[in-house]
Amino acid sequence: MAAMTPARRAFVQFMSAVALLHIGAIALYSFLDIQQASARTQRIFAWTWIGLTAALVFGGLQRLKRVRRQR
């Protein structure tokens, strides 16, 4: 099997980071029993999750763009 290109490696790392963030958030949701928490706590959890995801995606796409331009 051929070695991964830098762009492919960056993409795999990006997707892995997004998946790990979501796995962690879902596990935390279950562990903290957010479903039974107050509506305010549920909103805070959801907005925090969304914010972290948006920051991760924005940063990951910028990194991917930089790697692709280095060719």
CSV table of N, CA, C and O in Angstrom, one decimal, residues 2-64:
chain,number,residue,atom,x,y,z
A,2,ALA,N,0.5,2.2,-0.8
A,2,ALA,CA,1.3,3.5,-0.9
A,2,ALA,C,1.2,4.3,0.3
A,2,ALA,O,0.2,4.2,1.0
A,3,ALA,N,2.2,5.1,0.6
A,3,ALA,CA,2.1,6.0,1.8
A,3,ALA,C,1.1,7.1,1.5
A,3,ALA,O,0.8,7.5,0.4
A,4,MET,N,0.5,7.6,2.6
A,4,MET,CA,-0.5,8.6,2.5
A,4,MET,C,0.2,10.0,2.2
A,4,MET,O,1.3,10.3,2.7
A,5,THR,N,-0.5,10.7,1.4
A,5,THR,CA,0.0,12.1,1.1
A,5,THR,C,-0.2,12.9,2.3
A,5,THR,O,-1.1,12.6,3.2
A,6,PRO,N,0.5,14.1,2.4
A,6,PRO,CA,0.3,15.0,3.6
A,6,PRO,C,-1.2,15.5,3.7
A,6,PRO,O,-1.7,15.6,4.7
A,7,ALA,N,-1.8,15.7,2.5
A,7,ALA,CA,-3.2,16.2,2.5
A,7,ALA,C,-4.1,15.1,3.0
A,7,ALA,O,-5.0,15.4,3.8
A,8,ARG,N,-3.9,13.9,2.6
A,8,ARG,CA,-4.7,12.8,3.1
A,8,ARG,C,-4.5,12.6,4.6
A,8,ARG,O,-5.5,12.3,5.3
A,9,ARG,N,-3.3,12.6,5.0
A,9,ARG,CA,-3.0,12.5,6.5
A,9,ARG,C,-3.7,13.5,7.3
A,9,ARG,O,-4.3,13.3,8.3
A,10,ALA,N,-3.6,14.8,6.8
A,10,ALA,CA,-4.3,15.9,7.5
A,10,ALA,C,-5.8,15.7,7.5
A,10,ALA,O,-6.4,16.0,8.5
A,11,PHE,N,-6.4,15.2,6.4
A,11,PHE,CA,-7.8,14.9,6.4
A,11,PHE,C,-8.2,13.9,7.4
A,11,PHE,O,-9.2,14.0,8.1
A,12,VAL,N,-7.4,12.8,7.4
A,12,VAL,CA,-7.7,11.7,8.3
A,12,VAL,C,-7.6,12.2,9.8
A,12,VAL,O,-8.5,11.8,10.6
A,13,GLN,N,-6.6,13.0,10.1
A,13,GLN,CA,-6.5,13.5,11.4
A,13,GLN,C,-7.7,14.4,11.8
A,13,GLN,O,-8.2,14.4,12.9
A,14,PHE,N,-8.1,15.3,10.8
A,14,PHE,CA,-9.2,16.2,11.0
A,14,PHE,C,-10.5,15.4,11.3
A,14,PHE,O,-11.2,15.7,12.2
A,15,MET,N,-10.8,14.4,10.5
A,15,MET,CA,-12.0,13.6,10.7
A,15,MET,C,-11.9,12.8,12.0
A,15,MET,O,-12.9,12.7,12.7
A,16,SER,N,-10.8,12.3,12.4
A,16,SER,CA,-10.6,11.6,13.6
A,16,SER,C,-10.9,12.5,14.8
A,16,SER,O,-11.5,12.2,15.8
A,17,ALA,N,-10.4,13.8,14.7
A,17,ALA,CA,-10.6,14.7,15.8
A,17,ALA,C,-12.0,15.1,16.0
A,17,ALA,O,-12.6,15.1,17.1
A,18,VAL,N,-12.8,15.2,14.8
A,18,VAL,CA,-14.2,15.5,14.9
A,18,VAL,C,-14.9,14.3,15.5
A,18,VAL,O,-15.8,14.5,16.4
A,19,ALA,N,-14.6,13.1,15.1
A,19,ALA,CA,-15.2,11.9,15.6
A,19,ALA,C,-14.9,11.8,17.1
A,19,ALA,O,-15.9,11.5,17.9
A,20,LEU,N,-13.7,12.0,17.6
A,20,LEU,CA,-13.4,11.9,19.0
A,20,LEU,C,-14.1,13.0,19.8
A,20,LEU,O,-14.5,12.7,20.9
A,21,LEU,N,-14.2,14.2,19.3
A,21,LEU,CA,-15.0,15.2,20.0
A,21,LEU,C,-16.4,14.8,20.2
A,21,LEU,O,-17.0,14.9,21.3
A,22,HIS,N,-17.1,14.2,19.2
A,22,HIS,CA,-18.4,13.8,19.3
A,22,HIS,C,-18.6,12.6,20.2
A,22,HIS,O,-19.6,12.5,21.0
A,23,ILE,N,-17.7,11.7,20.1
A,23,ILE,CA,-17.7,10.5,21.0
A,23,ILE,C,-17.6,11.0,22.5
A,23,ILE,O,-18.3,10.5,23.3
A,24,GLY,N,-16.7,11.9,22.7
A,24,GLY,CA,-16.5,12.4,24.1
A,24,GLY,C,-17.7,13.2,24.5
A,24,GLY,O,-18.1,13.0,25.7
A,25,ALA,N,-18.3,14.0,23.7
A,25,ALA,CA,-19.5,14.7,24.1
A,25,ALA,C,-20.7,13.8,24.4
A,25,ALA,O,-21.4,14.0,25.3
A,26,ILE,N,-20.9,12.8,23.5
A,26,ILE,CA,-22.0,11.8,23.8
A,26,ILE,C,-21.7,11.1,25.1
A,26,ILE,O,-22.7,10.8,25.8
A,27,ALA,N,-20.5,10.7,25.3
A,27,ALA,CA,-20.2,10.0,26.6
A,27,ALA,C,-20.4,10.9,27.8
A,27,ALA,O,-21.0,10.4,28.8
A,28,LEU,N,-20.0,12.1,27.7
A,28,LEU,CA,-20.2,13.1,28.7
A,28,LEU,C,-21.7,13.3,29.0
A,28,LEU,O,-22.2,13.4,30.1
A,29,TYR,N,-22.5,13.4,27.9
A,29,TYR,CA,-23.9,13.6,27.9
A,29,TYR,C,-24.6,12.5,28.7
A,29,TYR,O,-25.4,12.7,29.6
A,30,SER,N,-24.1,11.3,28.5
A,30,SER,CA,-24.7,10.1,29.2
A,30,SER,C,-24.2,10.0,30.6
A,30,SER,O,-25.0,9.8,31.5
A,31,PHE,N,-22.9,10.3,30.8
A,31,PHE,CA,-22.3,10.2,32.2
A,31,PHE,C,-22.9,11.2,33.1
A,31,PHE,O,-23.2,11.0,34.3
A,32,LEU,N,-23.1,12.5,32.6
A,32,LEU,CA,-23.7,13.5,33.4
A,32,LEU,C,-25.2,13.5,33.5
A,32,LEU,O,-25.8,14.4,34.1
A,33,ASP,N,-25.8,12.6,32.7
A,33,ASP,CA,-27.3,12.5,32.6
A,33,ASP,C,-27.9,13.8,32.3
A,33,ASP,O,-28.8,14.3,32.9
A,34,ILE,N,-27.4,14.4,31.2
A,34,ILE,CA,-27.9,15.8,30.8
A,34,ILE,C,-29.4,15.7,30.4
A,34,ILE,O,-30.1,16.7,30.5
A,35,GLN,N,-29.8,14.6,29.9
A,35,GLN,CA,-31.2,14.4,29.5
A,35,GLN,C,-32.2,14.7,30.6
A,35,GLN,O,-33.2,15.3,30.4
A,36,GLN,N,-31.8,14.5,31.8
A,36,GLN,CA,-32.6,14.7,33.0
A,36,GLN,C,-32.3,16.1,33.7
A,36,GLN,O,-33.0,16.4,34.6
A,37,ALA,N,-31.4,16.8,33.1
A,37,ALA,CA,-31.0,18.1,33.7
A,37,ALA,C,-32.0,19.2,33.3
A,37,ALA,O,-32.9,18.9,32.5
A,38,SER,N,-31.8,20.3,33.9
A,38,SER,CA,-32.7,21.4,33.6
A,38,SER,C,-32.5,21.9,32.1
A,38,SER,O,-31.5,21.6,31.5
A,39,ALA,N,-33.5,22.6,31.6
A,39,ALA,CA,-33.4,23.0,30.2
A,39,ALA,C,-32.2,24.0,30.0
A,39,ALA,O,-31.6,23.9,29.0
A,40,ARG,N,-31.9,24.8,31.0
A,40,ARG,CA,-30.8,25.7,30.9
A,40,ARG,C,-29.5,24.9,30.8
A,40,ARG,O,-28.6,25.2,30.0
A,41,THR,N,-29.3,23.9,31.6
A,41,THR,CA,-28.1,23.0,31.5
A,41,THR,C,-28.0,22.3,30.2
A,41,THR,O,-26.9,22.2,29.6
A,42,GLN,N,-29.1,21.9,29.7
A,42,GLN,CA,-29.1,21.2,28.4
A,42,GLN,C,-28.7,22.2,27.3
A,42,GLN,O,-27.9,21.8,26.4
A,43,ARG,N,-29.2,23.4,27.3
A,43,ARG,CA,-28.8,24.4,26.3
A,43,ARG,C,-27.3,24.8,26.4
A,43,ARG,O,-26.7,24.9,25.4
A,44,ILE,N,-26.8,24.9,27.7
A,44,ILE,CA,-25.4,25.2,27.8
A,44,ILE,C,-24.6,24.1,27.3
A,44,ILE,O,-23.6,24.3,26.6
A,45,PHE,N,-24.9,22.9,27.6
A,45,PHE,CA,-24.2,21.7,27.0
A,45,PHE,C,-24.2,21.7,25.5
A,45,PHE,O,-23.2,21.6,24.9
A,46,ALA,N,-25.4,21.9,24.9
A,46,ALA,CA,-25.5,21.9,23.5
A,46,ALA,C,-24.8,23.0,22.8
A,46,ALA,O,-24.0,22.8,21.8
A,47,TRP,N,-24.9,24.2,23.3
A,47,TRP,CA,-24.1,25.3,22.7
A,47,TRP,C,-22.6,25.2,22.9
A,47,TRP,O,-21.8,25.5,22.0
A,48,THR,N,-22.2,24.6,24.0
A,48,THR,CA,-20.8,24.3,24.2
A,48,THR,C,-20.3,23.3,23.1
A,48,THR,O,-19.2,23.5,22.5
A,49,TRP,N,-21.0,22.3,23.0
A,49,TRP,CA,-20.7,21.2,22.0
A,49,TRP,C,-20.7,21.8,20.6
A,49,TRP,O,-19.7,21.6,19.8
A,50,ILE,N,-21.6,22.6,20.2
A,50,ILE,CA,-21.7,23.2,18.9
A,50,ILE,C,-20.5,24.2,18.7
A,50,ILE,O,-19.9,24.2,17.7
A,51,GLY,N,-20.2,24.9,19.8
A,51,GLY,CA,-19.1,25.9,19.7
A,51,GLY,C,-17.7,25.1,19.5
A,51,GLY,O,-16.9,25.6,18.6
A,52,LEU,N,-17.5,24.1,20.2
A,52,LEU,CA,-16.3,23.3,20.1
A,52,LEU,C,-16.2,22.7,18.7
A,52,LEU,O,-15.1,22.6,18.1
A,53,THR,N,-17.3,22.2,18.3
A,53,THR,CA,-17.3,21.5,16.9
A,53,THR,C,-17.0,22.6,15.9
A,53,THR,O,-16.2,22.3,15.0
A,54,ALA,N,-17.6,23.7,15.9
A,54,ALA,CA,-17.4,24.8,14.9
A,54,ALA,C,-15.9,25.2,15.0
A,54,ALA,O,-15.3,25.4,13.9
A,55,ALA,N,-15.3,25.4,16.1
A,55,ALA,CA,-13.9,25.8,16.3
A,55,ALA,C,-13.0,24.7,15.7
A,55,ALA,O,-12.1,25.0,15.0
A,56,LEU,N,-13.3,23.5,16.0
A,56,LEU,CA,-12.5,22.4,15.5
A,56,LEU,C,-12.6,22.3,14.0
A,56,LEU,O,-11.6,22.1,13.3
A,57,VAL,N,-13.8,22.4,13.4
A,57,VAL,CA,-14.0,22.3,12.0
A,57,VAL,C,-13.3,23.5,11.3
A,57,VAL,O,-12.6,23.3,10.3
A,58,PHE,N,-13.5,24.7,11.8
A,58,PHE,CA,-12.8,25.8,11.2
A,58,PHE,C,-11.3,25.7,11.2
A,58,PHE,O,-10.6,25.9,10.2
A,59,GLY,N,-10.7,25.3,12.3
A,59,GLY,CA,-9.3,25.1,12.4
A,59,GLY,C,-8.8,24.0,11.5
A,59,GLY,O,-7.8,24.1,10.9
A,60,GLY,N,-9.6,22.9,11.5
A,60,GLY,CA,-9.2,21.8,10.7
A,60,GLY,C,-9.2,22.1,9.2
A,60,GLY,O,-8.3,21.7,8.4
A,61,LEU,N,-10.2,22.8,8.8
A,61,LEU,CA,-10.3,23.2,7.3
A,61,LEU,C,-9.2,24.1,7.0
A,61,LEU,O,-8.6,24.0,5.9
A,62,GLN,N,-8.8,25.1,7.9
A,62,GLN,CA,-7.7,26.0,7.6
A,62,GLN,C,-6.4,25.2,7.5
A,62,GLN,O,-5.6,25.5,6.6
A,63,ARG,N,-6.2,24.2,8.4
A,63,ARG,CA,-5.0,23.4,8.3
A,63,ARG,C,-4.9,22.6,7.0
A,63,ARG,O,-3.9,22.5,6.4
A,64,LEU,N,-6.1,22.0,6.6
A,64,LEU,CA,-6.2,21.2,5.4
A,64,LEU,C,-5.8,22.1,4.2
A,64,LEU,O,-5.1,21.7,3.3
